[in-house]
PDB file of C-alpha atoms in Angstrom:
ATOM      1  CA  UNK A 230      -0.005   0.001  -0.183  1.00 42.00           C
ATOM      2  CA  UNK A 231       1.164   3.310  -0.764  1.00 41.00           C
ATOM      3  CA  UNK A 232       1.341   5.495   2.273  1.00 45.00           C
ATOM      4  CA  UNK A 233       2.207   9.200   0.835  1.00 45.00           C
ATOM      5  CA  UNK A 234      -1.477  10.756   0.596  1.00 46.00           C
ATOM      6  CA  UNK A 235      -0.525  12.617  -2.630  1.00 59.00           C
ATOM      7  CA  UNK A 236      -0.155  10.057  -4.663  1.00 87.00           C
ATOM      8  CA  UNK A 237      -3.266   7.671  -4.019  1.00 91.00           C
ATOM      9  CA  UNK A 238      -6.896   7.298  -3.841  1.00 94.00           C
ATOM     10  CA  UNK A 239      -8.579   4.819  -1.550  1.00 95.00           C
ATOM     11  CA  UNK A 240     -11.904   3.158  -2.069  1.00 96.00           C
ATOM     12  CA  UNK A 241     -14.185   0.826  -0.336  1.00 96.00           C
ATOM     13  CA  UNK A 242     -15.554  -2.426  -1.989  1.00 97.00           C
ATOM     14  CA  UNK A 243     -18.684  -3.559  -0.212  1.00 97.00           C
ATOM     15  CA  UNK A 244     -19.428  -7.499  -0.860  1.00 97.00           C
ATOM     16  CA  UNK A 245     -21.421 -10.374  -0.213  1.00 97.00           C
ATOM     17  CA  UNK A 246     -20.149 -14.045  -1.212  1.00 97.00           C
ATOM     18  CA  UNK A 247     -21.573 -17.746  -0.736  1.00 96.00           C
ATOM     19  CA  UNK A 248     -18.475 -19.237   1.194  1.00 94.00           C
ATOM     20  CA  UNK A 249     -19.059 -22.808   0.490  1.00 94.00           C
ATOM     21  CA  UNK A 250     -16.187 -23.165  -2.403  1.00 93.00           C
ATOM     22  CA  UNK A 251     -13.601 -20.642  -0.735  1.00 94.00           C
ATOM     23  CA  UNK A 252     -11.067 -21.474   1.710  1.00 92.00           C
ATOM     24  CA  UNK A 253     -12.436 -18.434   3.952  1.00 89.00           C
ATOM     25  CA  UNK A 254     -11.802 -14.804   3.189  1.00 93.00           C
ATOM     26  CA  UNK A 255      -8.022 -14.210   3.386  1.00 90.00           C
ATOM     27  CA  UNK A 256      -5.613 -15.519   0.753  1.00 89.00           C
ATOM     28  CA  UNK A 257      -3.720 -18.769   0.909  1.00 87.00           C
ATOM     29  CA  UNK A 258      -0.525 -20.513  -0.313  1.00 88.00           C
ATOM     30  CA  UNK A 259      -2.325 -23.986  -1.144  1.00 89.00           C
ATOM     31  CA  UNK A 260      -6.162 -22.544  -1.491  1.00 91.00           C
ATOM     32  CA  UNK A 261      -8.914 -20.571  -3.458  1.00 93.00           C
ATOM     33  CA  UNK A 262     -10.258 -17.808  -1.003  1.00 95.00           C
ATOM     34  CA  UNK A 263     -12.288 -14.415  -1.405  1.00 96.00           C
ATOM     35  CA  UNK A 264      -9.509 -11.915  -0.991  1.00 96.00           C
ATOM     36  CA  UNK A 265      -7.468 -14.273  -3.589  1.00 96.00           C
ATOM     37  CA  UNK A 266     -10.544 -14.134  -6.590  1.00 96.00           C
ATOM     38  CA  UNK A 267     -11.272 -10.693  -6.125  1.00 97.00           C
ATOM     39  CA  UNK A 268      -7.945  -9.586  -5.983  1.00 97.00           C
ATOM     40  CA  UNK A 269      -7.496 -11.105  -9.628  1.00 96.00           C
ATOM     41  CA  UNK A 270     -10.681  -9.752 -10.866  1.00 97.00           C
ATOM     42  CA  UNK A 271      -9.687  -6.455 -10.063  1.00 96.00           C
ATOM     43  CA  UNK A 272      -6.079  -6.718 -11.082  1.00 96.00           C
ATOM     44  CA  UNK A 273      -7.058  -7.795 -14.440  1.00 96.00           C
ATOM     45  CA  UNK A 274      -9.890  -5.099 -15.014  1.00 95.00           C
ATOM     46  CA  UNK A 275      -7.819  -2.159 -13.747  1.00 93.00           C
ATOM     47  CA  UNK A 276      -4.618  -3.514 -15.752  1.00 94.00           C
ATOM     48  CA  UNK A 277      -2.965  -2.802 -11.989  1.00 93.00           C
ATOM     49  CA  UNK A 278      -1.753  -5.133  -8.887  1.00 95.00           C
ATOM     50  CA  UNK A 279      -4.587  -4.406  -6.818  1.00 94.00           C
ATOM     51  CA  UNK A 280      -4.358  -5.688  -2.914  1.00 95.00           C
ATOM     52  CA  UNK A 281      -7.581  -5.580  -0.711  1.00 96.00           C
ATOM     53  CA  UNK A 282      -7.799  -5.124   2.940  1.00 94.00           C
ATOM     54  CA  UNK A 283     -10.782  -6.689   4.489  1.00 93.00           C
ATOM     55  CA  UNK A 284     -12.488  -5.705   7.652  1.00 92.00           C
ATOM     56  CA  UNK A 285     -12.099  -9.074   8.942  1.00 86.00           C
ATOM     57  CA  UNK A 286     -11.406 -12.584   7.959  1.00 82.00           C
ATOM     58  CA  UNK A 287     -14.028 -15.499   7.824  1.00 85.00           C
ATOM     59  CA  UNK A 288     -13.138 -18.725   7.914  1.00 88.00           C
ATOM     60  CA  UNK A 289     -13.590 -21.529   5.597  1.00 90.00           C
ATOM     61  CA  UNK A 290     -16.947 -22.225   4.574  1.00 92.00           C
ATOM     62  CA  UNK A 291     -18.328 -19.368   6.173  1.00 95.00           C
ATOM     63  CA  UNK A 292     -20.783 -16.742   4.245  1.00 97.00           C
ATOM     64  CA  UNK A 293     -20.784 -13.212   4.273  1.00 97.00           C
ATOM     65  CA  UNK A 294     -24.133 -10.979   3.455  1.00 96.00           C
ATOM     66  CA  UNK A 295     -21.850  -7.458   3.951  1.00 96.00           C
ATOM     67  CA  UNK A 296     -18.146  -7.303   4.400  1.00 96.00           C
ATOM     68  CA  UNK A 297     -16.195  -3.842   3.160  1.00 96.00           C
ATOM     69  CA  UNK A 298     -12.467  -4.528   2.392  1.00 97.00           C
ATOM     70  CA  UNK A 299     -10.595  -1.083   0.862  1.00 97.00           C
ATOM     71  CA  UNK A 300      -7.826  -0.688  -1.635  1.00 97.00           C
ATOM     72  CA  UNK A 301      -5.726   2.159  -3.371  1.00 96.00           C
ATOM     73  CA  UNK A 302      -5.213   3.519  -6.720  1.00 95.00           C
ATOM     74  CA  UNK A 303      -3.745   6.421  -8.244  1.00 93.00           C
ATOM     75  CA  UNK A 304      -6.677   7.758 -10.473  1.00 92.00           C
ATOM     76  CA  UNK A 305     -10.109   8.563 -10.102  1.00 93.00           C
ATOM     77  CA  UNK A 306     -12.357   5.455 -11.068  1.00 93.00           C
ATOM     78  CA  UNK A 307     -15.669   5.488 -12.458  1.00 95.00           C
ATOM     79  CA  UNK A 308     -17.398   3.071  -9.612  1.00 96.00           C
ATOM     80  CA  UNK A 309     -20.262   2.326 -10.902  1.00 97.00           C
ATOM     81  CA  UNK A 310     -18.911   1.111 -14.060  1.00 97.00           C
ATOM     82  CA  UNK A 311     -16.394  -1.259 -11.888  1.00 96.00           C
ATOM     83  CA  UNK A 312     -19.099  -2.384 -10.072  1.00 97.00           C
ATOM     84  CA  UNK A 313     -20.722  -3.685 -13.412  1.00 97.00           C
ATOM     85  CA  UNK A 314     -17.783  -5.102 -14.816  1.00 97.00           C
ATOM     86  CA  UNK A 315     -16.703  -6.908 -11.779  1.00 97.00           C
ATOM     87  CA  UNK A 316     -19.946  -8.286 -11.019  1.00 97.00           C
ATOM     88  CA  UNK A 317     -20.217  -9.788 -14.726  1.00 97.00           C
ATOM     89  CA  UNK A 318     -16.573 -11.040 -14.509  1.00 96.00           C
ATOM     90  CA  UNK A 319     -16.765 -12.852 -10.759  1.00 97.00           C
ATOM     91  CA  UNK A 320     -17.852 -16.002 -10.068  1.00 96.00           C
ATOM     92  CA  UNK A 321     -21.815 -16.216  -9.499  1.00 97.00           C
ATOM     93  CA  UNK A 322     -21.298 -16.804  -5.766  1.00 96.00           C
ATOM     94  CA  UNK A 323     -19.303 -13.103  -5.492  1.00 97.00           C
ATOM     95  CA  UNK A 324     -21.551 -10.096  -5.591  1.00 98.00           C
ATOM     96  CA  UNK A 325     -20.469  -6.259  -5.491  1.00 98.00           C
ATOM     97  CA  UNK A 326     -23.611  -3.990  -3.852  1.00 97.00           C
ATOM     98  CA  UNK A 327     -21.136  -0.401  -4.236  1.00 96.00           C
ATOM     99  CA  UNK A 328     -17.459   0.513  -4.807  1.00 97.00           C
ATOM    100  CA  UNK A 329     -17.229   4.287  -3.098  1.00 95.00           C
ATOM    101  CA  UNK A 330     -14.300   6.615  -2.547  1.00 94.00           C
ATOM    102  CA  UNK A 331     -12.928   7.581   0.913  1.00 94.00           C
ATOM    103  CA  UNK A 332     -10.926   9.353   3.280  1.00 90.00           C
ATOM    104  CA  UNK A 333      -7.297   7.976   2.634  1.00 91.00           C
ATOM    105  CA  UNK A 334      -6.888   7.260   6.038  1.00 91.00           C
ATOM    106  CA  UNK A 335      -9.872   5.161   6.389  1.00 94.00           C
ATOM    107  CA  UNK A 336      -9.471   1.510   6.793  1.00 94.00           C
ATOM    108  CA  UNK A 337     -11.395  -1.497   6.287  1.00 95.00           C
ATOM    109  CA  UNK A 338     -10.645  -3.320   9.331  1.00 93.00           C
ATOM    110  CA  UNK A 339      -9.630  -0.796  11.891  1.00 93.00           C
ATOM    111  CA  UNK A 340     -12.290   1.672  11.651  1.00 94.00           C
ATOM    112  CA  UNK A 341     -15.200  -0.792  11.931  1.00 94.00           C
ATOM    113  CA  UNK A 342     -16.965  -0.125  15.288  1.00 94.00           C
ATOM    114  CA  UNK A 343     -19.498  -3.313  15.134  1.00 95.00           C
ATOM    115  CA  UNK A 344     -19.855  -6.467  13.591  1.00 96.00           C
ATOM    116  CA  UNK A 345     -22.753  -9.061  13.216  1.00 97.00           C
ATOM    117  CA  UNK A 346     -23.553 -12.408  12.857  1.00 97.00           C
ATOM    118  CA  UNK A 347     -26.486 -14.976  12.413  1.00 97.00           C
ATOM    119  CA  UNK A 348     -26.113 -18.497  12.256  1.00 98.00           C
ATOM    120  CA  UNK A 349     -28.870 -21.108  10.639  1.00 98.00           C
ATOM    121  CA  UNK A 350     -30.496 -23.709  12.043  1.00 97.00           C
ATOM    122  CA  UNK A 351     -33.583 -25.882  11.051  1.00 97.00           C
ATOM    123  CA  UNK A 352     -34.928 -28.946  12.832  1.00 96.00           C
ATOM    124  CA  UNK A 353     -36.507 -29.845   9.751  1.00 94.00           C
ATOM    125  CA  UNK A 354     -34.890 -31.859   6.685  1.00 93.00           C
ATOM    126  CA  UNK A 355     -34.504 -29.746   4.068  1.00 94.00           C
ATOM    127  CA  UNK A 356     -32.705 -29.805   0.838  1.00 95.00           C
ATOM    128  CA  UNK A 357     -32.578 -26.280   0.241  1.00 95.00           C
ATOM    129  CA  UNK A 358     -30.566 -25.782   3.711  1.00 96.00           C
ATOM    130  CA  UNK A 359     -28.447 -28.600   3.136  1.00 95.00           C
ATOM    131  CA  UNK A 360     -25.390 -26.094   2.546  1.00 95.00           C
ATOM    132  CA  UNK A 361     -26.696 -22.917   4.067  1.00 96.00           C
ATOM    133  CA  UNK A 362     -27.809 -24.421   7.779  1.00 97.00           C
ATOM    134  CA  UNK A 363     -27.118 -26.335  10.087  1.00 97.00           C
ATOM    135  CA  UNK A 364     -29.491 -29.475  10.940  1.00 97.00           C
ATOM    136  CA  UNK A 365     -30.319 -30.714  14.063  1.00 96.00           C
ATOM    137  CA  UNK A 366     -33.536 -33.395  14.680  1.00 94.00           C
ATOM    138  CA  UNK A 367     -33.709 -33.290  18.247  1.00 95.00           C
ATOM    139  CA  UNK A 368     -35.686 -30.953  20.204  1.00 95.00           C
ATOM    140  CA  UNK A 369     -34.309 -27.741  21.388  1.00 97.00           C
ATOM    141  CA  UNK A 370     -34.797 -25.715  24.534  1.00 97.00           C
ATOM    142  CA  UNK A 371     -34.595 -22.306  22.769  1.00 97.00           C
ATOM    143  CA  UNK A 372     -35.751 -20.616  25.929  1.00 97.00           C
ATOM    144  CA  UNK A 373     -32.969 -22.343  28.359  1.00 97.00           C
ATOM    145  CA  UNK A 374     -30.774 -21.075  25.400  1.00 97.00           C
ATOM    146  CA  UNK A 375     -31.267 -17.475  25.276  1.00 97.00           C
ATOM    147  CA  UNK A 376     -31.294 -17.447  29.200  1.00 96.00           C
ATOM    148  CA  UNK A 377     -27.653 -18.453  28.647  1.00 96.00           C
ATOM    149  CA  UNK A 378     -27.127 -16.113  26.178  1.00 97.00           C
ATOM    150  CA  UNK A 379     -27.566 -13.473  28.635  1.00 96.00           C
ATOM    151  CA  UNK A 380     -24.223 -14.566  30.258  1.00 95.00           C
ATOM    152  CA  UNK A 381     -22.152 -13.057  26.820  1.00 95.00           C
ATOM    153  CA  UNK A 382     -23.401  -9.824  27.690  1.00 95.00           C
ATOM    154  CA  UNK A 383     -22.092  -9.530  31.083  1.00 92.00           C
ATOM    155  CA  UNK A 384     -18.755 -10.808  30.094  1.00 92.00           C
ATOM    156  CA  UNK A 385     -15.554  -8.956  28.284  1.00 92.00           C
ATOM    157  CA  UNK A 386     -12.982 -11.902  28.518  1.00 91.00           C
ATOM    158  CA  UNK A 387     -13.960 -14.672  25.525  1.00 91.00           C
ATOM    159  CA  UNK A 388     -10.841 -17.035  25.860  1.00 90.00           C
ATOM    160  CA  UNK A 389     -12.435 -19.748  26.266  1.00 92.00           C
ATOM    161  CA  UNK A 390     -14.628 -19.459  22.907  1.00 91.00           C
ATOM    162  CA  UNK A 391     -10.834 -18.507  21.029  1.00 89.00           C
ATOM    163  CA  UNK A 392      -9.430 -20.740  18.597  1.00 77.00           C
ATOM    164  CA  UNK A 393      -6.687 -22.903  20.251  1.00 69.00           C
ATOM    165  CA  UNK A 394      -3.406 -20.968  19.281  1.00 63.00           C
ATOM    166  CA  UNK A 395      -4.266 -18.270  17.567  1.00 63.00           C
ATOM    167  CA  UNK A 396      -1.976 -15.451  17.838  1.00 68.00           C
ATOM    168  CA  UNK A 397      -4.305 -12.681  19.225  1.00 75.00           C
ATOM    169  CA  UNK A 398      -3.067  -9.693  21.681  1.00 78.00           C
ATOM    170  CA  UNK A 399      -6.256  -9.639  23.587  1.00 86.00           C
ATOM    171  CA  UNK A 400      -9.421 -12.020  24.225  1.00 88.00           C
ATOM    172  CA  UNK A 401     -11.339  -8.748  25.188  1.00 89.00           C
ATOM    173  CA  UNK A 402     -14.734  -8.405  23.207  1.00 92.00           C
ATOM    174  CA  UNK A 403     -18.029  -6.148  23.700  1.00 93.00           C
ATOM    175  CA  UNK A 404     -21.041  -7.781  22.944  1.00 95.00           C
ATOM    176  CA  UNK A 405     -24.018  -6.147  22.699  1.00 94.00           C
ATOM    177  CA  UNK A 406     -26.491  -8.391  21.253  1.00 95.00           C
ATOM    178  CA  UNK A 407     -26.972 -12.131  21.314  1.00 97.00           C
ATOM    179  CA  UNK A 408     -30.257 -13.834  21.377  1.00 97.00           C
ATOM    180  CA  UNK A 409     -31.955 -16.907  19.504  1.00 98.00           C
ATOM    181  CA  UNK A 410     -35.206 -16.002  17.141  1.00 97.00           C
ATOM    182  CA  UNK A 411     -37.440 -18.806  15.549  1.00 95.00           C
ATOM    183  CA  UNK A 412     -38.999 -18.312  12.438  1.00 93.00           C
ATOM    184  CA  UNK A 413     -41.036 -20.701  10.443  1.00 91.00           C
ATOM    185  CA  UNK A 414     -38.621 -22.612   8.652  1.00 93.00           C
ATOM    186  CA  UNK A 415     -35.227 -21.791  10.517  1.00 96.00           C
ATOM    187  CA  UNK A 416     -33.788 -20.435  13.824  1.00 97.00           C
ATOM    188  CA  UNK A 417     -31.502 -17.873  13.748  1.00 98.00           C
ATOM    189  CA  UNK A 418     -28.871 -16.999  16.288  1.00 98.00           C
ATOM    190  CA  UNK A 419     -28.243 -12.997  15.881  1.00 98.00           C
ATOM    191  CA  UNK A 420     -24.908 -11.698  17.728  1.00 97.00           C
ATOM    192  CA  UNK A 421     -23.036  -8.507  17.334  1.00 97.00           C
ATOM    193  CA  UNK A 422     -20.115  -7.100  19.006  1.00 96.00           C
ATOM    194  CA  UNK A 423     -17.058  -4.726  18.347  1.00 93.00           C
ATOM    195  CA  UNK A 424     -15.032  -7.257  17.529  1.00 90.00           C
ATOM    196  CA  UNK A 425     -14.756 -11.365  17.135  1.00 92.00           C
ATOM    197  CA  UNK A 426     -12.382 -13.861  17.862  1.00 90.00           C
ATOM    198  CA  UNK A 427     -11.486 -16.523  15.433  1.00 87.00           C
ATOM    199  CA  UNK A 428     -14.150 -19.451  15.235  1.00 90.00           C
ATOM    200  CA  UNK A 429     -15.522 -17.353  18.370  1.00 93.00           C
ATOM    201  CA  UNK A 430     -19.612 -17.298  17.044  1.00 96.00           C
ATOM    202  CA  UNK A 431     -19.634 -21.161  16.083  1.00 96.00           C
ATOM    203  CA  UNK A 432     -18.313 -22.101  19.282  1.00 95.00           C
ATOM    204  CA  UNK A 433     -20.491 -19.839  21.438  1.00 97.00           C
ATOM    205  CA  UNK A 434     -23.177 -21.472  19.558  1.00 97.00           C
ATOM    206  CA  UNK A 435     -21.792 -25.309  19.769  1.00 96.00           C
ATOM    207  CA  UNK A 436     -21.784 -24.599  23.398  1.00 97.00           C
ATOM    208  CA  UNK A 437     -25.573 -22.885  23.445  1.00 97.00           C
ATOM    209  CA  UNK A 438     -26.801 -26.323  21.519  1.00 97.00           C
ATOM    210  CA  UNK A 439     -25.461 -28.567  24.699  1.00 96.00           C
ATOM    211  CA  UNK A 440     -27.908 -25.931  26.928  1.00 97.00           C
ATOM    212  CA  UNK A 441     -30.718 -26.560  24.643  1.00 97.00           C
ATOM    213  CA  UNK A 442     -29.947 -30.077  24.207  1.00 97.00           C
ATOM    214  CA  UNK A 443     -30.112 -30.438  27.921  1.00 96.00           C
ATOM    215  CA  UNK A 444     -26.890 -32.103  28.437  1.00 96.00           C
ATOM    216  CA  UNK A 445     -25.871 -28.480  30.590  1.00 96.00           C
ATOM    217  CA  UNK A 446     -27.508 -26.299  32.298  1.00 95.00           C
ATOM    218  CA  UNK A 447     -28.343 -23.025  31.785  1.00 95.00           C
ATOM    219  CA  UNK A 448     -25.272 -21.662  34.789  1.00 95.00           C
ATOM    220  CA  UNK A 449     -23.204 -24.034  32.748  1.00 96.00           C
ATOM    221  CA  UNK A 450     -22.314 -20.821  30.421  1.00 96.00           C
ATOM    222  CA  UNK A 451     -21.357 -19.174  33.787  1.00 95.00           C
ATOM    223  CA  UNK A 452     -18.653 -21.465  34.128  1.00 94.00           C
ATOM    224  CA  UNK A 453     -17.648 -21.960  30.539  1.00 95.00           C
ATOM    225  CA  UNK A 454     -17.075 -17.994  30.377  1.00 95.00           C
ATOM    226  CA  UNK A 455     -14.940 -18.301  33.789  1.00 93.00           C
ATOM    227  CA  UNK A 456     -12.834 -20.999  32.735  1.00 92.00           C
ATOM    228  CA  UNK A 457     -11.535 -18.862  30.177  1.00 91.00           C
ATOM    229  CA  UNK A 458     -10.191 -22.526  28.607  1.00 90.00           C
ATOM    230  CA  UNK A 459     -11.691 -23.337  25.415  1.00 91.00           C
ATOM    231  CA  UNK A 460     -11.874 -27.308  26.430  1.00 90.00           C
ATOM    232  CA  UNK A 461     -14.703 -26.271  28.744  1.00 93.00           C
ATOM    233  CA  UNK A 462     -16.805 -24.976  25.603  1.00 93.00           C
ATOM    234  CA  UNK A 463     -19.271 -26.690  23.629  1.00 92.00           C
ATOM    235  CA  UNK A 464     -17.717 -27.925  19.583  1.00 94.00           C
ATOM    236  CA  UNK A 465     -17.986 -25.449  17.089  1.00 94.00           C
ATOM    237  CA  UNK A 466     -20.819 -25.840  14.634  1.00 96.00           C
ATOM    238  CA  UNK A 467     -20.387 -26.624  10.872  1.00 96.00           C
ATOM    239  CA  UNK A 468     -19.239 -23.353   9.385  1.00 95.00           C
ATOM    240  CA  UNK A 469     -22.221 -23.466   6.641  1.00 96.00           C
ATOM    241  CA  UNK A 470     -24.621 -22.011   9.035  1.00 97.00           C
ATOM    242  CA  UNK A 471     -22.696 -18.903   9.362  1.00 97.00           C
ATOM    243  CA  UNK A 472     -22.807 -15.450   7.950  1.00 97.00           C
ATOM    244  CA  UNK A 473     -21.107 -12.245   8.616  1.00 96.00           C
ATOM    245  CA  UNK A 474     -24.602  -9.922   8.280  1.00 96.00           C
ATOM    246  CA  UNK A 475     -23.296  -6.744   9.005  1.00 96.00           C
ATOM    247  CA  UNK A 476     -20.244  -4.329   9.339  1.00 95.00           C
ATOM    248  CA  UNK A 477     -20.692  -0.768  10.892  1.00 94.00           C
ATOM    249  CA  UNK A 478     -18.583   2.179  10.302  1.00 94.00           C
ATOM    250  CA  UNK A 479     -18.741   5.607  11.490  1.00 90.00           C
ATOM    251  CA  UNK A 480     -19.879   8.292   9.305  1.00 84.00           C
ATOM    252  CA  UNK A 481     -16.271   9.957   9.137  1.00 77.00           C
ATOM    253  CA  UNK A 482     -15.245   7.249   6.854  1.00 75.00           C
ATOM    254  CA  UNK A 483     -17.200   9.041   3.592  1.00 69.00           C
ATOM    255  CA  UNK A 484     -15.728  11.673   1.651  1.00 50.00           C
TER     256      UNK A 484
END
């Protein structure tokens, strides 16, 4: 990335994707990622090497309804035209919603002030959700799961839900919303925080399912949180049910 603010313009790109065919957002040496696919498409269309900085890293198989990334370019861009060309060039499971210029200091990752995820769960076998939701046949006590989820709002340290051997400086996150909502076809877990640890949402859902399946009492969630030990929590649920749904920025990032 350039550092001299006189030599480049910065652009945000909003995208969505169905993650089944990708090894997550971040570029990998031996696997196809969203970042690589999008960087290669942009570099081809713009005839320049384009590097993206994403708002976060979704794991392999996870989907995104909304993700932002930024890139730098030396000249002005016809953003609607680039969006149109990109969407024609990219595979069907990646879509661009908008491209817009921002201030040169704006940062897709560090300026994000909130992120929201959903986890989709179905209890009736459905061919339409086989790649997009987690199927659990056994009855679930969603009332108990929602009571347990309240404990998440009372804590800040989520080391117990962090992927082992992860290089993070802090396990502190501020969760402002965590609730299951039951629809006609699926149950959806909604969670919003200022930041998330790797694998955190899938580990939280797996822990809540232990309570929903009556294997553990509601109060067990408090024990897990206080333990700061990943081995005390439930197993991580499959990636296919997880969606990054919103990334929020302050108004100041717009020019």
